[in-house]
């Protein structure tokens, strides 16, 4: 799986020491992850390791072994089941000591807290600001569903009896608003029914529509769908670029120095520009190229 992951078109790969590893294999798995991080063949993917959470006996050993053995090839630590700022701060302190000991740039290894309980959701702002290393807030759906006693066994699906609206909307928006408030990424967690690609598309479309930056995938078949869903549609990208060009022209002296103008049948203004910047940035990051150009009106 690790060898195959190196060639996959995912933006980030995380190697797991937590839920994917049986308790009796956790210590042995550390060396395998170190070997993988130090091996050749990786592309441009961010390389992340999920350690065990602070309530276990493995966390400090996970961090020490992985960073000591492969810290120069590690972009971030994914910390699960974060309940409060202290969990992030403890990891920050340990990382700082290890970076100093091994001659690594202090602060280079990021932290991705995973939001997985009612308490973590309530404490999300203090978690988001607990360390300058925090880069991303990650939704952990299964544990959070269990934390609030949600009545379903299918991760990400609506619970039986909840027939109006979206049972996850408050959770998702809380994570998203905290991320945007503090300048962080917001990443949706996995959809576990890996053979149901249509259901994955529905779940990914929900969070992409809200404004999340991406979603975990558990199988290569989900990657193409995720990349497609989280990239803007071509028409939307073209329109965003047109809005930016038109607004820049019309607010200039040559364009009449106007703050609100018509683009086709739609009025655009500064708020339109801000919205267009979001779509444009996502399109450029996805490698889209525009198929239309803005032609200034001839006076």
Coordinates of C-alpha atoms in Angstrom, one line a residue:
X1 CA 0.0 0.0 0.0
X2 CA 2.8 2.4 0.8
X3 CA 4.6 1.7 -2.5
X4 CA 1.4 2.2 -4.4
X5 CA 0.6 5.4 -2.5
X6 CA 3.7 7.1 -3.9
X7 CA 2.2 7.2 -7.4
X8 CA -1.3 8.3 -6.5
X9 CA -2.6 11.8 -7.6
X10 CA -3.5 12.8 -4.0
X11 CA -2.3 16.0 -2.5
X12 CA -1.3 14.4 0.8
X13 CA -0.6 10.9 2.1
X14 CA -0.8 10.0 5.7
X15 CA 0.8 6.9 7.2
X16 CA -1.2 5.6 10.1
X17 CA -0.1 4.4 13.5
X18 CA -3.6 4.8 15.1
X19 CA -6.8 3.0 14.1
X20 CA -5.3 1.1 11.2
X21 CA -2.7 -0.6 13.4
X22 CA -3.5 -3.3 15.9
X23 CA -2.3 -2.6 19.5
X24 CA 0.3 -5.5 19.4
X25 CA 1.8 -4.1 16.1
X26 CA 2.0 -0.4 17.0
X27 CA 5.7 -0.3 18.1
X28 CA 6.8 -2.4 15.2
X29 CA 4.9 -0.1 12.7
X30 CA 7.0 2.9 13.7
X31 CA 10.1 1.5 12.0
X32 CA 8.1 0.6 8.9
X33 CA 6.9 4.2 8.6
X34 CA 10.4 5.6 9.1
X35 CA 11.7 3.4 6.3
X36 CA 8.8 4.5 4.1
X37 CA 9.4 8.2 4.7
X38 CA 13.1 7.8 4.0
X39 CA 12.6 5.8 0.8
X40 CA 12.8 7.1 -2.8
X41 CA 9.9 7.5 -5.2
X42 CA 7.7 10.1 -3.4
X43 CA 6.2 12.8 -5.6
X44 CA 4.9 16.2 -4.5
X45 CA 2.5 14.8 -1.9
X46 CA 2.6 16.2 1.6
X47 CA 3.8 13.4 3.9
X48 CA 1.9 13.1 7.2
X49 CA 1.9 10.6 10.0
X50 CA -1.0 10.0 12.3
X51 CA 0.2 9.1 15.7
X52 CA -1.9 7.6 18.6
X53 CA -3.8 10.0 20.8
X54 CA -2.6 11.3 24.2
X55 CA -4.8 9.0 26.2
X56 CA -2.7 6.0 25.1
X57 CA 0.7 4.8 26.1
X58 CA 2.1 5.1 22.5
X59 CA 2.0 8.8 21.6
X60 CA 5.3 10.0 22.9
X61 CA 7.1 7.0 21.4
X62 CA 5.4 7.4 18.1
X63 CA 6.5 11.0 17.8
X64 CA 10.1 10.4 19.1
X65 CA 10.7 7.4 16.8
X66 CA 9.2 8.9 13.7
X67 CA 10.8 12.4 14.0
X68 CA 14.1 11.0 15.1
X69 CA 14.2 8.6 12.2
X70 CA 12.6 10.6 9.4
X71 CA 11.8 14.2 10.6
X72 CA 13.5 15.8 7.6
X73 CA 11.0 14.0 5.3
X74 CA 7.9 14.7 7.4
X75 CA 5.5 17.6 6.7
X76 CA 3.1 17.2 9.6
X77 CA 1.8 15.1 12.5
X78 CA -1.9 14.3 12.4
X79 CA -3.0 14.2 16.1
X80 CA -6.2 12.3 16.7
X81 CA -8.9 12.8 19.3
X82 CA -7.7 16.3 20.3
X83 CA -9.9 17.5 23.2
X84 CA -8.2 20.7 24.2
X85 CA -5.4 23.1 23.6
X86 CA -3.1 21.2 26.0
X87 CA -3.0 18.2 23.6
X88 CA -1.7 20.4 20.8
X89 CA 0.7 22.2 23.1
X90 CA 2.2 19.0 24.4
X91 CA 2.9 17.8 20.9
X92 CA 4.4 21.2 20.0
X93 CA 6.8 21.1 22.9
X94 CA 7.9 17.5 22.1
X95 CA 8.4 18.4 18.4
X96 CA 10.4 21.5 19.3
X97 CA 12.8 19.4 21.5
X98 CA 13.2 16.8 18.8
X99 CA 13.8 19.4 16.0
X100 CA 16.5 21.0 18.1
X101 CA 18.1 17.7 19.0
X102 CA 18.3 16.5 15.4
X103 CA 19.2 19.8 13.7
X104 CA 15.8 20.3 12.0
X105 CA 14.2 23.7 11.4
X106 CA 12.2 24.5 14.5
X107 CA 8.5 24.7 13.6
X108 CA 8.9 23.0 10.2
X109 CA 6.7 20.1 11.2
X110 CA 3.1 21.0 11.2
X111 CA 0.2 19.8 13.4
X112 CA -3.2 18.7 12.1
X113 CA -5.6 18.3 15.0
X114 CA -8.5 15.8 14.4
X115 CA -11.9 17.0 15.8
X116 CA -13.6 13.8 17.0
X117 CA -15.8 14.5 20.0
X118 CA -18.4 16.8 21.4
X119 CA -15.7 18.3 23.7
X120 CA -13.3 18.9 20.9
X121 CA -16.0 20.7 18.9
X122 CA -16.8 22.9 21.9
X123 CA -13.1 23.7 22.3
X124 CA -12.3 24.2 18.7
X125 CA -11.1 27.8 18.8
X126 CA -8.6 27.1 21.5
X127 CA -7.4 24.0 19.7
X128 CA -7.0 26.0 16.4
X129 CA -4.9 28.6 18.1
X130 CA -2.9 26.4 20.5
X131 CA 0.3 26.5 18.4
X132 CA 1.6 28.2 15.3
X133 CA 2.3 24.7 13.9
X134 CA -1.5 24.1 13.5
X135 CA -2.2 24.0 9.8
X136 CA -5.4 22.1 9.3
X137 CA -8.5 21.1 11.2
X138 CA -9.7 17.6 10.3
X139 CA -13.2 16.2 10.9
X140 CA -13.2 12.7 12.4
X141 CA -16.7 11.6 11.7
X142 CA -16.9 8.1 13.2
X143 CA -15.6 9.0 16.7
X144 CA -17.6 12.2 16.8
X145 CA -20.8 10.3 15.8
X146 CA -20.2 7.9 18.7
X147 CA -19.4 10.8 21.0
X148 CA -22.9 12.4 20.5
X149 CA -24.7 9.0 20.4
X150 CA -25.8 9.4 16.8
X151 CA -28.0 6.5 15.8
X152 CA -26.3 5.1 12.7
X153 CA -23.6 2.6 11.9
X154 CA -22.7 4.0 8.5
X155 CA -20.1 6.8 8.8
X156 CA -21.2 9.9 7.1
X157 CA -24.8 8.9 6.3
X158 CA -27.8 10.5 7.8
X159 CA -29.1 8.7 11.0
X160 CA -32.3 6.8 10.8
X161 CA -35.2 9.1 11.8
X162 CA -33.4 12.3 10.7
X163 CA -35.4 13.0 7.6
X164 CA -35.1 16.8 7.3
X165 CA -31.9 18.7 6.6
X166 CA -28.3 17.5 7.3
X167 CA -27.4 16.0 10.7
X168 CA -23.8 17.0 10.2
X169 CA -24.3 20.6 9.1
X170 CA -23.6 22.2 12.5
X171 CA -20.5 20.1 13.0
X172 CA -19.1 20.8 9.6
X173 CA -19.9 24.6 9.7
X174 CA -18.3 24.8 13.2
X175 CA -15.1 23.3 11.9
X176 CA -15.2 25.4 8.7
X177 CA -15.8 28.7 10.6
X178 CA -13.0 28.0 13.0
X179 CA -10.6 27.1 10.2
X180 CA -11.4 30.3 8.3
X181 CA -11.3 32.5 11.4
X182 CA -7.8 31.3 12.2
X183 CA -6.4 31.0 8.6
X184 CA -6.4 27.2 8.5
X185 CA -7.4 24.4 6.1
X186 CA -10.6 22.5 6.7
X187 CA -10.5 18.9 5.7
X188 CA -13.4 16.4 5.8
X189 CA -12.9 12.9 7.1
X190 CA -13.4 9.6 5.3
X191 CA -16.4 7.9 3.8
X192 CA -16.0 4.2 4.8
X193 CA -18.2 2.5 2.2
X194 CA -15.3 2.5 -0.4
X195 CA -17.3 0.6 -3.1
X196 CA -20.2 3.1 -3.1
X197 CA -18.6 5.8 -5.2
X198 CA -22.0 7.6 -5.7
X199 CA -22.4 7.9 -2.0
X200 CA -18.8 9.2 -1.7
X201 CA -19.6 11.8 -4.3
X202 CA -22.7 12.9 -2.3
X203 CA -20.7 13.2 0.9
X204 CA -17.8 15.0 -0.8
X205 CA -20.1 17.3 -2.7
X206 CA -21.7 18.4 0.6
X207 CA -18.4 19.6 2.2
X208 CA -17.0 21.0 -1.1
X209 CA -20.1 23.0 -1.5
X210 CA -19.7 24.4 2.0
X211 CA -16.2 25.5 1.3
X212 CA -14.0 22.7 2.8
X213 CA -10.5 22.4 1.2
X214 CA -10.6 18.6 0.7
X215 CA -11.6 15.2 1.9
X216 CA -9.8 12.0 3.0
X217 CA -9.9 9.1 0.6
X218 CA -9.5 5.5 1.7
X219 CA -9.1 3.9 -1.7
X220 CA -7.6 5.0 -5.0
X221 CA -11.0 4.8 -6.7
X222 CA -12.1 7.8 -4.5
X223 CA -9.2 10.0 -5.6
X224 CA -10.4 11.0 -9.0
X225 CA -13.9 11.8 -7.7
X226 CA -12.5 13.9 -4.8
X227 CA -10.2 15.9 -7.1
X228 CA -13.0 16.5 -9.5
X229 CA -15.5 17.5 -6.8
X230 CA -13.2 19.9 -4.9
X231 CA -12.0 21.6 -8.1
X232 CA -14.4 24.3 -9.5
X233 CA -16.4 23.4 -12.6
X234 CA -14.8 24.8 -15.7
X235 CA -17.7 27.3 -16.2
X236 CA -17.4 28.6 -12.7
X237 CA -13.7 29.0 -13.0
X238 CA -14.0 30.9 -16.3
X239 CA -16.7 33.1 -14.8
X240 CA -14.5 33.8 -11.7
X241 CA -11.6 34.9 -13.9
X242 CA -13.9 37.1 -16.0
X243 CA -15.2 38.8 -12.8
X244 CA -11.7 39.5 -11.6
X245 CA -10.6 41.0 -15.0
X246 CA -13.8 43.0 -15.4
X247 CA -13.7 44.4 -11.9
X248 CA -10.0 45.3 -12.2
X249 CA -10.7 47.2 -15.5
X250 CA -13.9 49.0 -14.4
X251 CA -12.4 50.2 -11.1
X252 CA -9.3 51.6 -12.9
X253 CA -9.1 55.1 -14.4
X254 CA -9.3 53.7 -17.9
X255 CA -12.5 51.8 -17.0
X256 CA -14.2 54.8 -15.4
X257 CA -13.2 54.2 -11.8
X258 CA -16.6 52.6 -10.9
X259 CA -17.2 50.3 -7.9
X260 CA -20.2 48.5 -9.2
X261 CA -20.8 47.5 -12.9
X262 CA -22.7 45.1 -15.0
X263 CA -21.0 41.9 -16.3
X264 CA -23.5 40.6 -18.8
X265 CA -26.8 40.5 -16.8
X266 CA -25.2 40.5 -13.4
X267 CA -24.0 43.3 -11.2
X268 CA -20.5 42.8 -9.8
X269 CA -18.8 44.8 -7.0
X270 CA -16.1 44.3 -4.3
X271 CA -18.0 41.4 -2.7
X272 CA -18.2 39.7 -6.1
X273 CA -14.4 40.1 -6.4
X274 CA -13.8 38.4 -3.1
X275 CA -16.1 35.4 -4.1
X276 CA -14.3 35.2 -7.4
X277 CA -10.9 35.1 -5.8
X278 CA -11.9 31.9 -3.9
X279 CA -13.0 30.1 -7.0
X280 CA -10.1 31.3 -9.0
X281 CA -7.6 30.2 -6.5
X282 CA -9.1 26.7 -6.3
X283 CA -9.2 26.5 -10.0
X284 CA -5.6 27.5 -10.4
X285 CA -4.5 25.0 -7.7
X286 CA -6.4 22.3 -9.6
X287 CA -4.5 23.1 -12.8
X288 CA -7.5 24.5 -14.7
X289 CA -6.9 26.9 -17.6
X290 CA -9.4 29.4 -18.6
X291 CA -11.3 29.1 -21.9
X292 CA -12.7 32.6 -22.1
X293 CA -11.1 36.1 -22.0
X294 CA -12.4 39.5 -20.9
X295 CA -12.6 42.1 -23.7
X296 CA -12.8 45.7 -22.3
X297 CA -15.7 47.6 -23.9
X298 CA -14.8 50.0 -26.6
X299 CA -16.0 53.6 -25.8

